[in-house]
Amino acid sequence: MSIAYYATPKTVAEALGALAELDGRGMIIAGGTDLVPLIKQNRVDAKALIDISGVVEIRGLAFEPEALTIGAAATHHQVCSEPRIREIWPALADACASIGSPQIRNIATLTGNVVNAQPAADAAIALVALGARMEFMAAGELKTELIEKLYAGLGRSKIDPRKEMVTAIKVPRPGGRHGNAYGRISPRNSFCMPIVNAAAALDCEGDRIVSARLAMGPVAETPFRPQRAEAELQNVELRNTRALEAAAVLASQEANPRSSCLRGCADYRKELSRVLVKRVLEKAAAMAGRESIQT
Amino acid sequence: MSMSQIPTRKKIEFILNGRPTRIDIEPDELLIDVLRDRLLLTGTKKGCGEGECGACTILLNGKPVNSCLLPAMKVAGQAVLTIEGLAPDEALDPIQESFLEAGAVQCGFCSPGAILAAKALLDEQKNPDEAAIKSALSGNICRCTGYVQIIEAVKLAAEKMNAQPPASKPS
Amino acid sequence: MESKTTLIGRPVVPVDGKDKVKGRAKYLDDLQLPGMLHAGILRSPHAHARIVGIHTEKAMALPGVAAVITAADCPDHRFGCDLPDATILPRDKVRFAGEEVAAVSAVSRKIARQALDLIEVEYDPLPAVFEPEDALKPGAPLIHADKPGNIAIAYQIERGDFKRALAGCDHVFEEEFSTPRVLPGYMEPFGLIAHWEPDGRLKIITGIQAAFQARSEIAKALGINPSRVSIQVPAIGGAFGGKIWIRNFHPLIALLAKKSERPVKYVMTREEEFMASRPRVPAKIKVKLGMMNDGTMVCKEMQILTENGAFSWAAPKVTLNMSMRTDCLYRYQATRVEARLVYTNKTPTSGFRGYGNSQSHFAVESMIDICARRLGLDPLEVRLKNAASQGDTTLHGWHLRSCGLSECLQKASAAIQENRPIREEKGGLFKRGIGIACMNHVSGNRSGENFDGSSSMVRFQEDGKLAVYHGESDMGQGSRTIFALIAAKTLGIPVEDVIVMPLDTDVSPFCFGSYSSRVTTVGGKAVYLASLKVKKQLLDFAGRLMDAPPEILEIENGEVFVKSTPDRKIPVADLCQKAIRSKTTLDLTAYVAYDPPTQGTDKNFFGDYSSAYTYAAQAVEVEVDTETGQVRILRVASAHDVGYAVNPSGIRGQVCGGIAQGAGWGLYENIVYENGVLKTVSMRNYNMLTINDIPEIVPILVETHDPVGPYGAKGVGEPTLIPMAPAIANAIQDAIGHRFKHLPITAEDVFAALHPECNISLMER
């Protein structure tokens, strides 16, 4: 199946109009770095592409009182090179900075990273830990949903790019004492799929963790939140490395990675996720332990 | 709208190596094929076709991207720089010169992509440190050189570019 | 590396470098011929299956398709390397998933791909075998009817009285090692353009390392005379041994071009490169080393099992090299080897940088560290104690006319201890270690009575520029630059006045090809000798014009002058003008066919067979993250006996490139199969080093001034990779006390060894 039509709308309205007119035969494309290889392999069943990278309204970053709004067409490069994001959401900056190569990051979007629905998608992992939401137009309405709830299964997003259009990602602004961090372990230092990756976001009061959100990949079909480990972290003192380690152990026990002859055996990935979650927790705790950020 | 009514082939206009260019393209054409097969600019190389090697790197609005993954439609209204656009005729851009002098060119297949990635870096940062150089070139795989002389080339290019009086810098 | 300049006393840039950085250099896929069509190749999805029928009507009917070729269109001549067992297309059965089954030509690549989907092939799958041990079992599926037991070739070589030597040893150690399939990983996918001239001659444009051998092999496959075939070699985007020999697609696309009556271009996709290009020969090597208490290495035995894949290409020679060369690195009293090369239903294996010597050095150089440590001896001292040296005649009859082995070992081991990277205390979780390994290699080699030389023609043009014609390919290693330097130095003319002509077998002198690290030594020597010959013509002529005997003349900076009174001079350009353009009719051309003064090997593989033997030692410092098992190579001190450094910058490039490839082989790269199905089909899953992975590299040149090579130069291309993997394994043992004997040494392997309490059940490799 080859693409017969390529639309380049300049506004959200135009994009939605094209989607509607094509009535399921068209598909949203953002950066295309995941989609183009699939199209070349004839694994995409669409006759038309609607490219949203030119839609001005959704290209930028907006720093609002409650949240960071990342336009649906914003690239990994935009996010990881923005100093304010690095300051407040280092997990997201680090995650985006680790994806692919500079060439990929200049074109690929966080939206695509989520909608492509791979369990170890780095930006998605960070976004899930940060409690980010996705805003999207579906059936004429603007909807919003937590990103972690937008997965239908391995490689399947609940967002249907034939009918629905993502407009933004909203990352809540942390209040008070907070730390977040991201980490990954890969065979070579760059331009590489991770063996495991993880992100943590810790909301604190004083020196104690009040709520912890962890996201791990690829240890399940989707980005995975180890809820027992998160519960275990409640009330833990930031400097209590033994407790952080114990939570990491729990997280790895909850994790259920597959064995991959290319990426690593299940046992090793489980152990690695323990090490990585511990490191990520320590980094997040260190950030929270510093002066609270001017948010 | 019925599919038969939708125009397929489209004329796009973009700036290519500093010159306004118009070309008819198919909706599924990739930039690398437009450059190499249609415009006969074969300096951009196809190493893998899946965005994993960087040999196809061009600059889109000054930023390095893999032309093998870029639908050509995306460049409408944009500026594209290929290796052929770096310096006219027999001239050499300081980065090209530096790659030669530093021994960074062996088989040369990765060189156009690496040179453009270096250009994007040096246009943004006058004195990148080694970590910044490595980061900027991390999407360009070279199997011949082991990269050491490529890093030296970029450092040498920075020196040359900083030594040049502004008026004579290539546009 | 101390600043050292080139043969001509100043730095030079590669002669083709400007074209490469301007994007003007033409590689195969940059070339178009009028009316050219594009080819697609249909490949078998089955590892082993009978071909019941092929139906091409639907493909032929697709608009834009010109022709389809199946086995019915192909002759059955066998071709290959030492054991020709391939035909252009299989007639009766396929033997590996990825094997060519049919080919299509069409007006575009897109249509060619669509046409492939329309070719219907009926297969009857057969039981397949994927591991050499399984292929050897009685009752195993037979891959080639004329190769019982699936054994392609076996070697048994013994030198000295092994049994007696072993009996006299204080200690006998035995270990087993293995190395996997990895790919040369060149950046430019392989391919060709084939077209038939009106006079019926076949012209092929292809980026191949051995053009004349390609010509004869393609002719053999097609059943035509080699002089009806011409090979033109454009710029090559890397090769490393993966583009020495032809592929089935060379004669296949030639046939397709004939049937299409148009030129046809075929370029592999990267996925096809993974499926059908030939990996390094995987090996299982058992080493038995007999030693004395004082560290003398008395005797060595190896049992080698190598995997051919479905057809024989270079694996027989690779296995032979693997069996022999490490015997000459140290002064053993006796050695013995038994090697078997076995067919499997996987992609055929072949040569890659080191060509068997890499695999055997991994085993032996690891073994020496293991054994030395067991005896409480310093592995470096053991090596130095037993090292081969200049003047030796080795067990296989090699005459070591120059040998810098000990110097390489000493310099590399000293350098790795200097300027060590500052140690960061990470709570003891990161452990550092240093390891060293060394190697010997060849600069070309002669089997039996074969040619092992090179030829060159040089011709002065009437403007004073020198045209150099050569048949050895430049695959990026800079051979054309070496030839230009040698010609310039020998003739005293500016290197900018030397034009190294493109390689075209119709015009270029007969050569064997760029492999075995031979080109500087034999190719360069041919240029040197041809330059000397034409220099004599020029000086004889100048002498007549200047009324001076030629012996008192010299050439420098493009001028011929009288040595004692340099003011008496004539520019070379003037001489050429007069010689060529006037009725003097001097040709100022010299053609030299050169063969080095080596015996070659007898039928027991004994004999001095290389123009020059080369040596190297690499010392490596690693850091192991004991929490994750990840190994980082921090620093490599790499010492190379190059004889003489004609182009130090080029050598440095070879050193860094070989180290990067060796590091990838040691730690990251692996062509993975699962239940016989290839899983590594994309660069996404094949981890070659990126710029962020390279260590700090300290290249060290050792010059031993070899008597055979031009200006004393020897080869260096392959030696830069060979010691890396064992040096890494030795460094890891130094760091964490664990010995890894199977490549690649992954983080997973290291973690499992460090943390037995975690009970990691590793996946079978």
mmCIF file with all atom_site columns, C-alpha atoms in Angstrom, chain C residues 231-299:
data_model
loop_
_atom_site.group_PDB
_atom_site.id
_atom_site.type_symbol
_atom_site.label_atom_id
_atom_site.label_alt_id
_atom_site.label_comp_id
_atom_site.label_asym_id
_atom_site.label_entity_id
_atom_site.label_seq_id
_atom_site.pdbx_PDB_ins_code
_atom_site.Cartn_x
_atom_site.Cartn_y
_atom_site.Cartn_z
_atom_site.occupancy
_atom_site.B_iso_or_equiv
_atom_site.pdbx_formal_charge
_atom_site.auth_seq_id
_atom_site.auth_comp_id
_atom_site.auth_asym_id
_atom_site.auth_atom_id
_atom_site.pdbx_PDB_model_num
ATOM 1  C CA . ILE C 1 231 ? 35.614 -4.718  -14.095 1.00 0.00 ? 231 ILE C CA 1
ATOM 2  C CA . GLN C 1 232 ? 35.686 -1.037  -13.225 1.00 0.00 ? 232 GLN C CA 1
ATOM 3  C CA . VAL C 1 233 ? 36.095 -0.088  -9.598  1.00 0.00 ? 233 VAL C CA 1
ATOM 4  C CA . PRO C 1 234 ? 34.571 3.194   -8.406  1.00 0.00 ? 234 PRO C CA 1
ATOM 5  C CA . ALA C 1 235 ? 35.159 4.729   -4.961  1.00 0.00 ? 235 ALA C CA 1
ATOM 6  C CA . ILE C 1 236 ? 34.552 2.062   -2.320  1.00 0.00 ? 236 ILE C CA 1
ATOM 7  C CA . GLY C 1 237 ? 32.748 2.947   0.921   1.00 0.00 ? 237 GLY C CA 1
ATOM 8  C CA . GLY C 1 238 ? 34.620 0.545   3.162   1.00 0.00 ? 238 GLY C CA 1
ATOM 9  C CA . ALA C 1 239 ? 35.190 -3.176  2.754   1.00 0.00 ? 239 ALA C CA 1
ATOM 10 C CA . PHE C 1 240 ? 37.450 -4.711  5.453   1.00 0.00 ? 240 PHE C CA 1
ATOM 11 C CA . GLY C 1 241 ? 37.553 -8.052  3.684   1.00 0.00 ? 241 GLY C CA 1
ATOM 12 C CA . GLY C 1 242 ? 33.824 -8.228  3.021   1.00 0.00 ? 242 GLY C CA 1
ATOM 13 C CA . LYS C 1 243 ? 34.203 -7.128  -0.591  1.00 0.00 ? 243 LYS C CA 1
ATOM 14 C CA . ILE C 1 244 ? 37.218 -9.178  -1.712  1.00 0.00 ? 244 ILE C CA 1
ATOM 15 C CA . TRP C 1 245 ? 35.324 -11.935 -3.466  1.00 0.00 ? 245 TRP C CA 1
ATOM 16 C CA . ILE C 1 246 ? 32.344 -11.744 -5.742  1.00 0.00 ? 246 ILE C CA 1
ATOM 17 C CA . ARG C 1 247 ? 28.857 -12.547 -4.574  1.00 0.00 ? 247 ARG C CA 1
ATOM 18 C CA . ASN C 1 248 ? 26.331 -14.639 -6.406  1.00 0.00 ? 248 ASN C CA 1
ATOM 19 C CA . PHE C 1 249 ? 24.707 -11.413 -7.446  1.00 0.00 ? 249 PHE C CA 1
ATOM 20 C CA . HIS C 1 250 ? 27.601 -10.462 -9.694  1.00 0.00 ? 250 HIS C CA 1
ATOM 21 C CA . PRO C 1 251 ? 27.020 -13.082 -12.410 1.00 0.00 ? 251 PRO C CA 1
ATOM 22 C CA . LEU C 1 252 ? 23.302 -13.082 -11.594 1.00 0.00 ? 252 LEU C CA 1
ATOM 23 C CA . ILE C 1 253 ? 22.814 -9.419  -12.383 1.00 0.00 ? 253 ILE C CA 1
ATOM 24 C CA . ALA C 1 254 ? 25.020 -9.834  -15.457 1.00 0.00 ? 254 ALA C CA 1
ATOM 25 C CA . LEU C 1 255 ? 22.560 -12.408 -16.744 1.00 0.00 ? 255 LEU C CA 1
ATOM 26 C CA . LEU C 1 256 ? 19.687 -10.143 -15.834 1.00 0.00 ? 256 LEU C CA 1
ATOM 27 C CA . ALA C 1 257 ? 21.276 -7.311  -17.796 1.00 0.00 ? 257 ALA C CA 1
ATOM 28 C CA . LYS C 1 258 ? 21.671 -9.587  -20.785 1.00 0.00 ? 258 LYS C CA 1
ATOM 29 C CA . LYS C 1 259 ? 18.064 -10.715 -20.679 1.00 0.00 ? 259 LYS C CA 1
ATOM 30 C CA . SER C 1 260 ? 16.833 -7.156  -20.096 1.00 0.00 ? 260 SER C CA 1
ATOM 31 C CA . GLU C 1 261 ? 19.014 -5.838  -22.906 1.00 0.00 ? 261 GLU C CA 1
ATOM 32 C CA . ARG C 1 262 ? 19.708 -2.837  -20.684 1.00 0.00 ? 262 ARG C CA 1
ATOM 33 C CA . PRO C 1 263 ? 22.251 -1.961  -18.001 1.00 0.00 ? 263 PRO C CA 1
ATOM 34 C CA . VAL C 1 264 ? 21.073 -3.126  -14.606 1.00 0.00 ? 264 VAL C CA 1
ATOM 35 C CA . LYS C 1 265 ? 22.049 -1.802  -11.189 1.00 0.00 ? 265 LYS C CA 1
ATOM 36 C CA . TYR C 1 266 ? 21.696 -3.766  -7.997  1.00 0.00 ? 266 TYR C CA 1
ATOM 37 C CA . VAL C 1 267 ? 22.544 -2.403  -4.548  1.00 0.00 ? 267 VAL C CA 1
ATOM 38 C CA . MET C 1 268 ? 21.915 -4.407  -1.398  1.00 0.00 ? 268 MET C CA 1
ATOM 39 C CA . THR C 1 269 ? 19.561 -2.962  1.175   1.00 0.00 ? 269 THR C CA 1
ATOM 40 C CA . ARG C 1 270 ? 21.010 -2.883  4.655   1.00 0.00 ? 270 ARG C CA 1
ATOM 41 C CA . GLU C 1 271 ? 18.626 -5.679  5.602   1.00 0.00 ? 271 GLU C CA 1
ATOM 42 C CA . GLU C 1 272 ? 20.002 -7.778  2.766   1.00 0.00 ? 272 GLU C CA 1
ATOM 43 C CA . GLU C 1 273 ? 23.495 -7.005  4.020   1.00 0.00 ? 273 GLU C CA 1
ATOM 44 C CA . PHE C 1 274 ? 22.536 -8.581  7.321   1.00 0.00 ? 274 PHE C CA 1
ATOM 45 C CA . MET C 1 275 ? 20.857 -11.566 5.708   1.00 0.00 ? 275 MET C CA 1
ATOM 46 C CA . ALA C 1 276 ? 23.195 -12.394 2.900   1.00 0.00 ? 276 ALA C CA 1
ATOM 47 C CA . SER C 1 277 ? 26.586 -10.740 3.329   1.00 0.00 ? 277 SER C CA 1
ATOM 48 C CA . ARG C 1 278 ? 29.237 -12.983 4.684   1.00 0.00 ? 278 ARG C CA 1
ATOM 49 C CA . PRO C 1 279 ? 30.202 -12.712 8.342   1.00 0.00 ? 279 PRO C CA 1
ATOM 50 C CA . ARG C 1 280 ? 33.489 -13.510 10.052  1.00 0.00 ? 280 ARG C CA 1
ATOM 51 C CA . VAL C 1 281 ? 33.991 -17.265 10.351  1.00 0.00 ? 281 VAL C CA 1
ATOM 52 C CA . PRO C 1 282 ? 32.791 -18.334 13.799  1.00 0.00 ? 282 PRO C CA 1
ATOM 53 C CA . ALA C 1 283 ? 35.203 -20.606 15.588  1.00 0.00 ? 283 ALA C CA 1
ATOM 54 C CA . LYS C 1 284 ? 35.479 -22.897 18.550  1.00 0.00 ? 284 LYS C CA 1
ATOM 55 C CA . ILE C 1 285 ? 39.111 -23.337 19.483  1.00 0.00 ? 285 ILE C CA 1
ATOM 56 C CA . LYS C 1 286 ? 40.521 -25.708 22.081  1.00 0.00 ? 286 LYS C CA 1
ATOM 57 C CA . VAL C 1 287 ? 44.044 -24.811 23.078  1.00 0.00 ? 287 VAL C CA 1
ATOM 58 C CA . LYS C 1 288 ? 46.476 -27.065 24.846  1.00 0.00 ? 288 LYS C CA 1
ATOM 59 C CA . LEU C 1 289 ? 49.619 -25.297 25.971  1.00 0.00 ? 289 LEU C CA 1
ATOM 60 C CA . GLY C 1 290 ? 52.663 -27.048 27.380  1.00 0.00 ? 290 GLY C CA 1
ATOM 61 C CA . MET C 1 291 ? 54.913 -24.916 29.545  1.00 0.00 ? 291 MET C CA 1
ATOM 62 C CA . MET C 1 292 ? 57.864 -25.109 31.856  1.00 0.00 ? 292 MET C CA 1
ATOM 63 C CA . ASN C 1 293 ? 57.979 -23.647 35.348  1.00 0.00 ? 293 ASN C CA 1
ATOM 64 C CA . ASP C 1 294 ? 60.160 -20.821 34.132  1.00 0.00 ? 294 ASP C CA 1
ATOM 65 C CA . GLY C 1 295 ? 57.550 -19.708 31.599  1.00 0.00 ? 295 GLY C CA 1
ATOM 66 C CA . THR C 1 296 ? 59.012 -21.304 28.504  1.00 0.00 ? 296 THR C CA 1
ATOM 67 C CA . MET C 1 297 ? 56.189 -22.174 26.128  1.00 0.00 ? 297 MET C CA 1
ATOM 68 C CA . VAL C 1 298 ? 57.209 -25.532 24.768  1.00 0.00 ? 298 VAL C CA 1
ATOM 69 C CA . CYS C 1 299 ? 54.388 -26.677 22.588  1.00 0.00 ? 299 CYS C CA 1
#
